[in-house]
Tab-separated table of C-alpha atoms in Angstrom:
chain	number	residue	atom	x	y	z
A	1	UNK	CA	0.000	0.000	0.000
A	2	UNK	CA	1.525	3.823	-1.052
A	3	UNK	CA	2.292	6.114	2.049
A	4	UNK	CA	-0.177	8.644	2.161
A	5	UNK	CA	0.971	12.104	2.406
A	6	UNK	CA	-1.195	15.387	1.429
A	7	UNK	CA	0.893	18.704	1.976
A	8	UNK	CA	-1.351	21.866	2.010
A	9	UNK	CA	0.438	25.382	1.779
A	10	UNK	CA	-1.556	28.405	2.299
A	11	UNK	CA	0.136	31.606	1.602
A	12	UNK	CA	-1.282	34.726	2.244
A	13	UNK	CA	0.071	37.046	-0.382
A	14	UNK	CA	-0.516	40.420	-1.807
A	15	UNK	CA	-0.331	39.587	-5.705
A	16	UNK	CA	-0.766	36.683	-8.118
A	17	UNK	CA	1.726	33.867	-9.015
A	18	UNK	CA	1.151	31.357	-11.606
A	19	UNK	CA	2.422	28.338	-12.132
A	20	UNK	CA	1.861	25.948	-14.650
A	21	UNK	CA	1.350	22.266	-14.476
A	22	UNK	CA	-0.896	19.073	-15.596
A	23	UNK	CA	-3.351	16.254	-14.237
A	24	UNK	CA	-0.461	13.893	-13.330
A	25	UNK	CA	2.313	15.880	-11.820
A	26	UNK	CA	3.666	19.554	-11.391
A	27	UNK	CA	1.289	22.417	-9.798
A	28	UNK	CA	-1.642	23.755	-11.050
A	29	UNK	CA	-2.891	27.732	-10.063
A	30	UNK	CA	-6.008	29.730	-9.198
A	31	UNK	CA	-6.203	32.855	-8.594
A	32	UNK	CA	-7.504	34.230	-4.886
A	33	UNK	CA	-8.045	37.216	-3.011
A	34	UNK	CA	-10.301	38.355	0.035
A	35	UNK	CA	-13.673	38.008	1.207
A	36	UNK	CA	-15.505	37.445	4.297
A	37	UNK	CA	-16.927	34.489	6.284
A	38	UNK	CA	-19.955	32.513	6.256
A	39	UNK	CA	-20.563	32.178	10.339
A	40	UNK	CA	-21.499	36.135	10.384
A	41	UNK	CA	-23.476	36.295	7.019
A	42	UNK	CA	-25.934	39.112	7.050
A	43	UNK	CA	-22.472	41.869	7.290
A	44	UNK	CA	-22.182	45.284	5.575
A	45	UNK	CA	-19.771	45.639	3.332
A	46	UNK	CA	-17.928	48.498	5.290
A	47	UNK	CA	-14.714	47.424	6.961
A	48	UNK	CA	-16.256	47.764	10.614
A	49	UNK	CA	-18.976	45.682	9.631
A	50	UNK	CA	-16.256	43.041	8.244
A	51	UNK	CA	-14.316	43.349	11.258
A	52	UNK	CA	-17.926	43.003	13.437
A	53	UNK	CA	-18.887	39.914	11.145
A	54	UNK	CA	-14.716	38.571	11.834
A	55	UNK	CA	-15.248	39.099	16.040
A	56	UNK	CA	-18.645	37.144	15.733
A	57	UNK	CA	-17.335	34.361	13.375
A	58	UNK	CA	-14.570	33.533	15.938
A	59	UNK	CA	-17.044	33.645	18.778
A	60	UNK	CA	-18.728	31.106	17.364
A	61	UNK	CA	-15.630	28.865	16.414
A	62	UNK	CA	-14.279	28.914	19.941
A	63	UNK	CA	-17.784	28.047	21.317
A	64	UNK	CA	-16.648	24.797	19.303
A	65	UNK	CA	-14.112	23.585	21.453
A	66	UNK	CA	-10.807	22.428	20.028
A	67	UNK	CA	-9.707	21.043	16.635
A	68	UNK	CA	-8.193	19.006	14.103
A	69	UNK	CA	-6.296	16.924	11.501
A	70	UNK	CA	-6.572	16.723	7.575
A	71	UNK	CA	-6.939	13.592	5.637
A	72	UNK	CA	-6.447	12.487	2.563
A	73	UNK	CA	-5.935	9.924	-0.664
A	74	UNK	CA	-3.681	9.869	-3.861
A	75	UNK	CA	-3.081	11.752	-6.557
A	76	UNK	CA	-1.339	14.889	-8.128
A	77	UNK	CA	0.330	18.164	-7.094
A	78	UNK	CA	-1.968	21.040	-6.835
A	79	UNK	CA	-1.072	24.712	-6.229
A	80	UNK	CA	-3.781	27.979	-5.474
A	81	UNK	CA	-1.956	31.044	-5.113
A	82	UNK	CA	-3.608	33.513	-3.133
A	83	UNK	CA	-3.484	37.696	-2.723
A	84	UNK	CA	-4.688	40.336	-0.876
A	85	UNK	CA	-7.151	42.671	-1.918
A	86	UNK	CA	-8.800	42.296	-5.410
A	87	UNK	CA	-12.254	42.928	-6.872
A	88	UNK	CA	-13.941	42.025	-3.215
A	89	UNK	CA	-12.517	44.655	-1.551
A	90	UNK	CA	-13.057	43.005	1.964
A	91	UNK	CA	-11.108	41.276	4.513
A	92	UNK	CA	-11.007	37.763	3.762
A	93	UNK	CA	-9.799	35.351	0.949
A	94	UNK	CA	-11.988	33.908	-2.211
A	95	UNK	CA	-10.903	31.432	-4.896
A	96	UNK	CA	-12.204	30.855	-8.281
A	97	UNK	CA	-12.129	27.097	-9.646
A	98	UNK	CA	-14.508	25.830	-12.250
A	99	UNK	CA	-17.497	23.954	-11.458
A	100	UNK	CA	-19.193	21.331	-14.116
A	101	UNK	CA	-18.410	20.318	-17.872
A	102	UNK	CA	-17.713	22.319	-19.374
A	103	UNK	CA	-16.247	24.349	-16.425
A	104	UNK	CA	-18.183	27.601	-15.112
A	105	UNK	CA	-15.781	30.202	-13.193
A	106	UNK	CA	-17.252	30.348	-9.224
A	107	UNK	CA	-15.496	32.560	-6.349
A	108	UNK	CA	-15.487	30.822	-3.375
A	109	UNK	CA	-15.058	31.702	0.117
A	110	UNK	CA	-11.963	30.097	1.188
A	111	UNK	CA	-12.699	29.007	4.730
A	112	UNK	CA	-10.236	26.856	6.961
A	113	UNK	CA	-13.125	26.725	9.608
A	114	UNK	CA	-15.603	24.964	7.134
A	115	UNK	CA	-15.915	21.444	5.423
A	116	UNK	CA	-18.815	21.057	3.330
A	117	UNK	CA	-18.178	23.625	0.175
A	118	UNK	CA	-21.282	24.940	-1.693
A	119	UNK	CA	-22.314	27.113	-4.391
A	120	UNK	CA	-25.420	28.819	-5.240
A	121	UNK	CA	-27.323	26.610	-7.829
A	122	UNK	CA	-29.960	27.483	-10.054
A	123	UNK	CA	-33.083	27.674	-10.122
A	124	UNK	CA	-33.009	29.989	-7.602
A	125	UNK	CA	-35.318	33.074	-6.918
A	126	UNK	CA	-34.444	36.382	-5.361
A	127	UNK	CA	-35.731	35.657	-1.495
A	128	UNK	CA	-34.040	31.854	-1.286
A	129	UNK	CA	-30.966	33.008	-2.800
A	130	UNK	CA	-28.620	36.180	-2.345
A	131	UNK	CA	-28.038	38.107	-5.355
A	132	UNK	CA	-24.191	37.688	-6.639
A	133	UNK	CA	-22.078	38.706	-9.486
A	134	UNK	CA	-21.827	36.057	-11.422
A	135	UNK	CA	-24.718	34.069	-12.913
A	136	UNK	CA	-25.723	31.190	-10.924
A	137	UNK	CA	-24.422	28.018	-11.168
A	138	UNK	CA	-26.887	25.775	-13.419
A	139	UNK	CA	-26.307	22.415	-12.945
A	140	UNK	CA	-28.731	21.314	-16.102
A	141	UNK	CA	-25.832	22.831	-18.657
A	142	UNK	CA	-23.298	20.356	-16.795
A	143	UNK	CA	-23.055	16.847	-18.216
A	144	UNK	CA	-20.966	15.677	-15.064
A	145	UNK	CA	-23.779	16.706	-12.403
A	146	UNK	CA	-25.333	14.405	-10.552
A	147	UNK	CA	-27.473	14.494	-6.871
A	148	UNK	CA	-25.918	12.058	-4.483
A	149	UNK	CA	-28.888	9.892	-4.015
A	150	UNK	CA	-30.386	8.973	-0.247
A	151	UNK	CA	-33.021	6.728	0.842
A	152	UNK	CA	-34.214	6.036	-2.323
A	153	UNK	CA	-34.420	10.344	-3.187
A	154	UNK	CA	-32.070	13.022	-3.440
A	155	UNK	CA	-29.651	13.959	-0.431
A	156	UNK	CA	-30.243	16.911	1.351
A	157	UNK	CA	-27.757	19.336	3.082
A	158	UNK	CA	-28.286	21.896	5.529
A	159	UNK	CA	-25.763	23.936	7.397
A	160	UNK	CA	-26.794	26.316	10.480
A	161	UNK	CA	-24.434	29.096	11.234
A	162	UNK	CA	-23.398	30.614	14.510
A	163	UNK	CA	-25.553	33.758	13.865
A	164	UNK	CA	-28.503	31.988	12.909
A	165	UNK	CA	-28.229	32.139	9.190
A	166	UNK	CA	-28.705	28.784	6.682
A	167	UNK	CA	-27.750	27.689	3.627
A	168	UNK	CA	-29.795	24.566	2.431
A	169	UNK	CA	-30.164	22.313	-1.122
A	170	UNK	CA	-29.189	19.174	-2.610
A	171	UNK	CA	-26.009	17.430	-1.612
A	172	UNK	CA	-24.246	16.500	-5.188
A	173	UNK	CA	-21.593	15.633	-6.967
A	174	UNK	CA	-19.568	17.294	-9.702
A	175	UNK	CA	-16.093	17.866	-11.696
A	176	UNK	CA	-14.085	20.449	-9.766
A	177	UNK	CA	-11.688	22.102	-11.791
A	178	UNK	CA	-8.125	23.546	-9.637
A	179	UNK	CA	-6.242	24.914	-12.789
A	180	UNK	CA	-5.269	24.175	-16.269
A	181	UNK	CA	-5.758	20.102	-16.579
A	182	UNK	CA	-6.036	19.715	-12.839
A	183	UNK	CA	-9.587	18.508	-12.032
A	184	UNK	CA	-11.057	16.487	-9.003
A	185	UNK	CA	-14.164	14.037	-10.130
A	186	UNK	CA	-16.992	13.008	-8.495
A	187	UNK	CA	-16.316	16.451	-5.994
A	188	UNK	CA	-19.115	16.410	-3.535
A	189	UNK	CA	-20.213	19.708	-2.649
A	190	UNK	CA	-23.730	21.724	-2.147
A	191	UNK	CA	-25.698	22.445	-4.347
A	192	UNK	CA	-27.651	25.593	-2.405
A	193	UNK	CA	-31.021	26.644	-3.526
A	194	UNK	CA	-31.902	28.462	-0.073
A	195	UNK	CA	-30.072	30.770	1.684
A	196	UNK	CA	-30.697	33.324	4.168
A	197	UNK	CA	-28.111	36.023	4.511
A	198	UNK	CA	-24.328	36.905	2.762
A	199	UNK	CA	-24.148	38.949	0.061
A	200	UNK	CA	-23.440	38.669	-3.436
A	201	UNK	CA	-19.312	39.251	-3.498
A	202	UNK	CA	-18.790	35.191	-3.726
A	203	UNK	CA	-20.601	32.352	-5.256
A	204	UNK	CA	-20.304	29.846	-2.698
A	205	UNK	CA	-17.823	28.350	-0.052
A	206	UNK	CA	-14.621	26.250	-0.523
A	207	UNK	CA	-14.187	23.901	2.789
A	208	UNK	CA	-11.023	23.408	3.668
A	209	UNK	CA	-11.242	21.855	7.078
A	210	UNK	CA	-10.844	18.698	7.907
A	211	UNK	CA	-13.943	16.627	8.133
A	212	UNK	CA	-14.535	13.898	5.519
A	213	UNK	CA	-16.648	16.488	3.209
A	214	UNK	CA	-14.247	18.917	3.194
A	215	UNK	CA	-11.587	19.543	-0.147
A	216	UNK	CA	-8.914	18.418	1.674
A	217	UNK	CA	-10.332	14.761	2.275
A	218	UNK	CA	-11.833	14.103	-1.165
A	219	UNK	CA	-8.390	15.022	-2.811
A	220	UNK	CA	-5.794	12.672	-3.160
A	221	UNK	CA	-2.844	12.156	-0.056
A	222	UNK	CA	-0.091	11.987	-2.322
A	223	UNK	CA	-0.788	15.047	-3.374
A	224	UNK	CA	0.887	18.722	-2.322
A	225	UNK	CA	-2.196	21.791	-2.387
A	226	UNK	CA	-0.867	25.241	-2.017
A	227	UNK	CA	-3.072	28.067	-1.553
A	228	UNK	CA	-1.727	31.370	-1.921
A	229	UNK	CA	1.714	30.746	-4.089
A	230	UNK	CA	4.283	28.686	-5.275
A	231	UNK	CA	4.775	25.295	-3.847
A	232	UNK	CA	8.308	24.535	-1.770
A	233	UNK	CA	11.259	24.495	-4.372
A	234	UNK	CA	12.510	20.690	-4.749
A	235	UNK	CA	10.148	18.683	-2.371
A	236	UNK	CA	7.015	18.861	-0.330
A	237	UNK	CA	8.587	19.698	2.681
A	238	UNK	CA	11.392	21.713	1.441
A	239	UNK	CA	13.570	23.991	3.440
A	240	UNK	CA	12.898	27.113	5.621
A	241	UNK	CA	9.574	25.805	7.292
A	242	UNK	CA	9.488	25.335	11.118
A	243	UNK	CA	6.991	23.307	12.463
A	244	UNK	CA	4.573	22.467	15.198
A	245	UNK	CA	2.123	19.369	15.926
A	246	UNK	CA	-1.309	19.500	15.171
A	247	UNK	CA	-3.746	18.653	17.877
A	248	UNK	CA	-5.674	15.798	16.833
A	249	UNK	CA	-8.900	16.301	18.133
A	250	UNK	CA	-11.837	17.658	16.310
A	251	UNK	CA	-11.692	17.527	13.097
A	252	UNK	CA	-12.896	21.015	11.399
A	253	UNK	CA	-10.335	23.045	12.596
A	254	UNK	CA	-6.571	22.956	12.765
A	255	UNK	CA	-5.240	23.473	16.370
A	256	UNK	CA	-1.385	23.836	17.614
A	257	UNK	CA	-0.362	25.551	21.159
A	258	UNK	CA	0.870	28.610	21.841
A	259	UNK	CA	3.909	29.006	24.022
A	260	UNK	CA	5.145	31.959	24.377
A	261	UNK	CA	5.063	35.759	22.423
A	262	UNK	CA	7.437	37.987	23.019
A	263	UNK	CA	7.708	41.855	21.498
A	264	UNK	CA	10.837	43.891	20.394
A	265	UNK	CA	12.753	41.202	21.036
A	266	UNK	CA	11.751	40.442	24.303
A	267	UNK	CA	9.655	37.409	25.710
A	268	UNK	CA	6.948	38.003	27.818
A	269	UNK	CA	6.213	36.798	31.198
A	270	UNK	CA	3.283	34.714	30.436
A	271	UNK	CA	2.802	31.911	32.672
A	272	UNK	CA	2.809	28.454	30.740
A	273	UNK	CA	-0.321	27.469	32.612
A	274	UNK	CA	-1.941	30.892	30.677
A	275	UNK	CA	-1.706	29.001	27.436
A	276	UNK	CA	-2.426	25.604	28.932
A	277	UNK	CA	-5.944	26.347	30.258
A	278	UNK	CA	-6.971	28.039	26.843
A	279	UNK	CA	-6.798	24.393	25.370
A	280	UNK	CA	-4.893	25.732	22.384
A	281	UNK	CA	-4.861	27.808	19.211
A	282	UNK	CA	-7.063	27.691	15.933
A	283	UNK	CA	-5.373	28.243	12.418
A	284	UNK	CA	-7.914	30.123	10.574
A	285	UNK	CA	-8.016	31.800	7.307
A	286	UNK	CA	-11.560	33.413	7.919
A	287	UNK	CA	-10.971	35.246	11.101
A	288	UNK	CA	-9.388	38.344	10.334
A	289	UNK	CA	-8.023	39.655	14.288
A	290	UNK	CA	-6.062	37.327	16.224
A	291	UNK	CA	-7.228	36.182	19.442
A	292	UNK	CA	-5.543	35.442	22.701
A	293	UNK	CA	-6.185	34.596	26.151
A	294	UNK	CA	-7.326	37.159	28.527
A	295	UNK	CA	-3.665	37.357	30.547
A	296	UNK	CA	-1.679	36.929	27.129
A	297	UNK	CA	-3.752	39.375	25.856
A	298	UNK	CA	-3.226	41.963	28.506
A	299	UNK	CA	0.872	41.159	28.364
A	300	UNK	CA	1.314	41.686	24.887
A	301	UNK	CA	-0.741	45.168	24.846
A	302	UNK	CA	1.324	46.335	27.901
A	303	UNK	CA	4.215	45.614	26.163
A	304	UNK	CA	3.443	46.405	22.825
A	305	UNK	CA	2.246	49.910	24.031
A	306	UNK	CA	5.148	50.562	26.081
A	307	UNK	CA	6.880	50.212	22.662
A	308	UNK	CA	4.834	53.001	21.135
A	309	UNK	CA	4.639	55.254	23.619
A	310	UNK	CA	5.941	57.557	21.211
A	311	UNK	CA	2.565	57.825	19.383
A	312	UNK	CA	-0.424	59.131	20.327
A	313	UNK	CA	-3.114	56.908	21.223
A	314	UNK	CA	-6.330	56.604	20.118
A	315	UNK	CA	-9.860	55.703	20.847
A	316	UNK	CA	-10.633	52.426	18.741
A	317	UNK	CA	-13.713	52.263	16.273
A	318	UNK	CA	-16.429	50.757	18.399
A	319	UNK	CA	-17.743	47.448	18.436
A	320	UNK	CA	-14.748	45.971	16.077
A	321	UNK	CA	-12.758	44.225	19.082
A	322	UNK	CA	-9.596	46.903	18.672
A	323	UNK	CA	-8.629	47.425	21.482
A	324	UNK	CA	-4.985	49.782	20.992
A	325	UNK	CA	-5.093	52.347	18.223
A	326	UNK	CA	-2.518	54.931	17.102
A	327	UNK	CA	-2.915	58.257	15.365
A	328	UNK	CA	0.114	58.252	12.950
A	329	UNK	CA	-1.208	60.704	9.893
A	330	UNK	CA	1.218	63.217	11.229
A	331	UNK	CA	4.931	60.723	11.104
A	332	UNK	CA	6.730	60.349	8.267
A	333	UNK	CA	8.726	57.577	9.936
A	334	UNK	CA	7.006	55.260	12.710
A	335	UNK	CA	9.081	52.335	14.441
A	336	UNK	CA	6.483	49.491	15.063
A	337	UNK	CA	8.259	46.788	17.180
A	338	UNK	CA	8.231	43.282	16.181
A	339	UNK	CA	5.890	40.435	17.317
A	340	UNK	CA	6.869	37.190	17.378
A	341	UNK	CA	4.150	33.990	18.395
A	342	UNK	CA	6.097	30.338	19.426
A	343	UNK	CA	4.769	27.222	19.007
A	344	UNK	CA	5.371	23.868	20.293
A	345	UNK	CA	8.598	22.616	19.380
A	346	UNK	CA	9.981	26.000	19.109
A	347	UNK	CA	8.432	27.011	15.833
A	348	UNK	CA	8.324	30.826	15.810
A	349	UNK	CA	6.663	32.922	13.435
A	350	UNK	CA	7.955	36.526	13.570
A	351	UNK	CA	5.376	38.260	12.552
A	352	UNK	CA	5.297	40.983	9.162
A	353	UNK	CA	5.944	44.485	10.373
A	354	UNK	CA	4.166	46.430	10.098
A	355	UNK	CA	1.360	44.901	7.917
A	356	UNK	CA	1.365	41.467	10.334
A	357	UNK	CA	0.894	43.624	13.176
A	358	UNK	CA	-1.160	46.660	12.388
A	359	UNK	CA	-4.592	46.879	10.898
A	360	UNK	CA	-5.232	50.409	9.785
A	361	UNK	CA	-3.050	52.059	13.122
A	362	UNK	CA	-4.481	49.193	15.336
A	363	UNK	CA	-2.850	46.393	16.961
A	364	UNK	CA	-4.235	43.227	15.118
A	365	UNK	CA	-4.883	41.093	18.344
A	366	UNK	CA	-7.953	41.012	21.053
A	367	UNK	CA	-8.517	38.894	23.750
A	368	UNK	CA	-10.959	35.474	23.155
A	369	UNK	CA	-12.723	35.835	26.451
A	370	UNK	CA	-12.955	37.008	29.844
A	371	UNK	CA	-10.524	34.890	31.044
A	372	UNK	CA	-7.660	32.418	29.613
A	373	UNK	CA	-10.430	29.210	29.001
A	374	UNK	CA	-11.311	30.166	25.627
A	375	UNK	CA	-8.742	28.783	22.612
A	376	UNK	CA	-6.886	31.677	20.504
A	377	UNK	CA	-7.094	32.219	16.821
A	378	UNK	CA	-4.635	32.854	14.586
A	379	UNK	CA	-6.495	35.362	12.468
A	380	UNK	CA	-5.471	35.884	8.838
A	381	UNK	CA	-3.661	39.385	9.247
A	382	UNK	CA	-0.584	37.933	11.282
A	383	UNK	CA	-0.808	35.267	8.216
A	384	UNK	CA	0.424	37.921	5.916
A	385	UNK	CA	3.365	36.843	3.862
A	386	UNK	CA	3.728	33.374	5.281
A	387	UNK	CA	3.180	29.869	3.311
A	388	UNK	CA	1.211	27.842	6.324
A	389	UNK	CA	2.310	24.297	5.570
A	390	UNK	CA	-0.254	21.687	6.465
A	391	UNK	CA	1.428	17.968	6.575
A	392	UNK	CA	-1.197	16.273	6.703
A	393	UNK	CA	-0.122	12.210	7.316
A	394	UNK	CA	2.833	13.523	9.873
A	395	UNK	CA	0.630	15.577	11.969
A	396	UNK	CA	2.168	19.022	12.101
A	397	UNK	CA	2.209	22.551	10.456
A	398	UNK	CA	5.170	24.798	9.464
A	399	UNK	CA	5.193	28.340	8.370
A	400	UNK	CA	7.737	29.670	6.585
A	401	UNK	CA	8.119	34.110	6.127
A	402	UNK	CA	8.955	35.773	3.099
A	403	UNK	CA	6.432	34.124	0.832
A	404	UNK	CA	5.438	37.131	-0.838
């Protein structure tokens, strides 16, 4: 029997790569950029509302407890590169593949906290489904469509989000197409004819987690997936990645722990039972903000504001989960001090500065919860310019800086 490995590298980039490649071998490309999450679907497209819609999307993921592992089959290599910004003009990251034969373009939601992807099918009026850009899919001009059959009738799906919002149809099967000759058959997905909430700036929802429904377990394990770039030079697992175990535990979401951040070059005096009790931290490309527990929270602002006490402070925009803002309009040079998070094993990410650190003059973390029980979140701002390595059959994920 062949060793099963499935490498998926998400890189969180600021233009487009390509990279060419076929069915059987080399990389394959899509192009991605931002949009915003499913679990806070009824959001206005400002970027308070986004960041609003991001704080109640990772409320709702650490209500969930812990997290995961990927799985997997065989197959060929597979890369997505990924950017920032784009036609969405929002916070988070979409994909387009092609959907059906002959392939139809769809931008999907790229969601590390998901598994079951869907699209919006036709027909489909105006108060099941939200309008979108792009036509809806129409899964009568496919000739690889088919419903996955169940008790003798069509399969139904139904997913109910953390704000209260649906998204309902037939459970079905299609041709999934990555890049140029790279296609995954028989790709189960949803096919949604009712929806309440989102708004028309994607088509659908890729899943990414790591349930059995999700991308990443209907694609082959010999396979290497990159999202957001160019695959490792040479190998799967090439050079300049550190790496951290996976907690195996639920399977939607990726988990690692958090041991230690330290700012300017110094490490902070977190206790180790701080990060302990918190059960963890989630890898996830949907949450924009980091999260940390309530004491590692406080230690890093201290810190970080000590730094900066240079600048004038702020009040925050309300209700967006900012919690230390600057005023820097009126510097032509600012020193923003570096952030690094370490992992177990020693795996250290040093974070971007000052775009890994700062969102619009604000420190890109806030605490999970009123104390250090809740899990942290690695939110998709300190993700910037990293490939996120996910090795699937070994259990662990590196990150490696300088990606873009």
């Amino acid at each position: 029997m062949a060793t099963s490995h499935l490498f998926v590298c998400i890189i969180l980039c600021t233009y487009y790569v390509a990279h060419g490649g076929d069915e059987h071998g080399g990389f394959a490309t899509v192009l991605t950029s931002r949009s915003f999450q499913p679990e806070a679907a009824v959001c206005s497209t400002s970027r308070g509302g986004l960041l609003r819609c991001s704080r109640a999307r990772a409320n709702y993921i650490t209500s969930q407890g812990t997290v995961t592992t990927l799985a997997a089959d065989d197959g060929a290599n597979v890369t997505i590169p990924a950017h920032l910004g784009g036609s969405v003009e929002s916070l988070e990251y979409v994909v387009t593949v092609g959907l059906g034969t002959p392939a139809v373009p769809q931008v999907l939601l790229m969601d590390t906290g998901s598994d079951l992807s869907w699209v919006q099918c036709a027909p489909c009026n105006s108060t099941a489904c939200y309008p979108q850009k792009d036509p809806l899919f129409d899964p009568s001009n496919s000739s690889t469509y088919a419903p996955i059959a169940g008790g003798g009738s069509q399969c139904a799906f139904a997913i109910e989000y953390g704000d209260g919002s649906h998204t309902r149809g037939v459970y079905s099967k299609e041709t999934l197409t990555l890049g140029p000759g790279v296609t995954v058959r028989d790709f189960h997905f949803g096919c949604a004819d009712d929806q309440d909430g989102s708004n028309g700036r994607y088509d659908g929802l890729l899943g990414l987690g790591g349930a059995p429904e999700s991308l990443m377990s209907q694609i082959s394990s010999a396979r290497f997936l990159a999202l957001g770039g160019a695959p490792p030079a040479g190998a799967n697992t090439s050079g300049g990645f550190v790496f951290t175990p996976i907690r195996v535990e639920v399977a939607t979401f990726c988990m690692v722990n958090l041991t230690g951040i330290s700012v300017g070059g110094k490490q902070l005096d977190i206790p180790p039972a701080v990060f302990s009790k918190s059960k963890g931290m989630i890898i996830d490309s949907g949450t924009v903000i980091t999260e940390l527990p309530h004491t590692a929270y406080a230690a890093l602002r201290s810190a970080f504001r000590g730094a900066m006490s240079a600048y004038p402070l702020i009040l925050p925009p309300p209700n967006q989960g900012l919690g230390t803002c600057y005023n820097l309009t009126s510097f032509s040079n600012v020193t923003v001090p570096t952030v690094a998070l370490t992992f177990d094993g020693g795996a250290t990410m040093e974070l971007d500065v000052p775009d890994g650190i700062l969102l619009e003059g604000c420190l890109a973390f806030q605490e999970s919860g009123p104390d250090d029980l809740f899990p942290g979140i690695l939110g998709n701002v300190n993700q910037r310019t990293f490939e996120v390595l996910y090795d699937v059959s070994h259990g662990k994920v590196g990150f490696r800086a300088g990606a873009c």
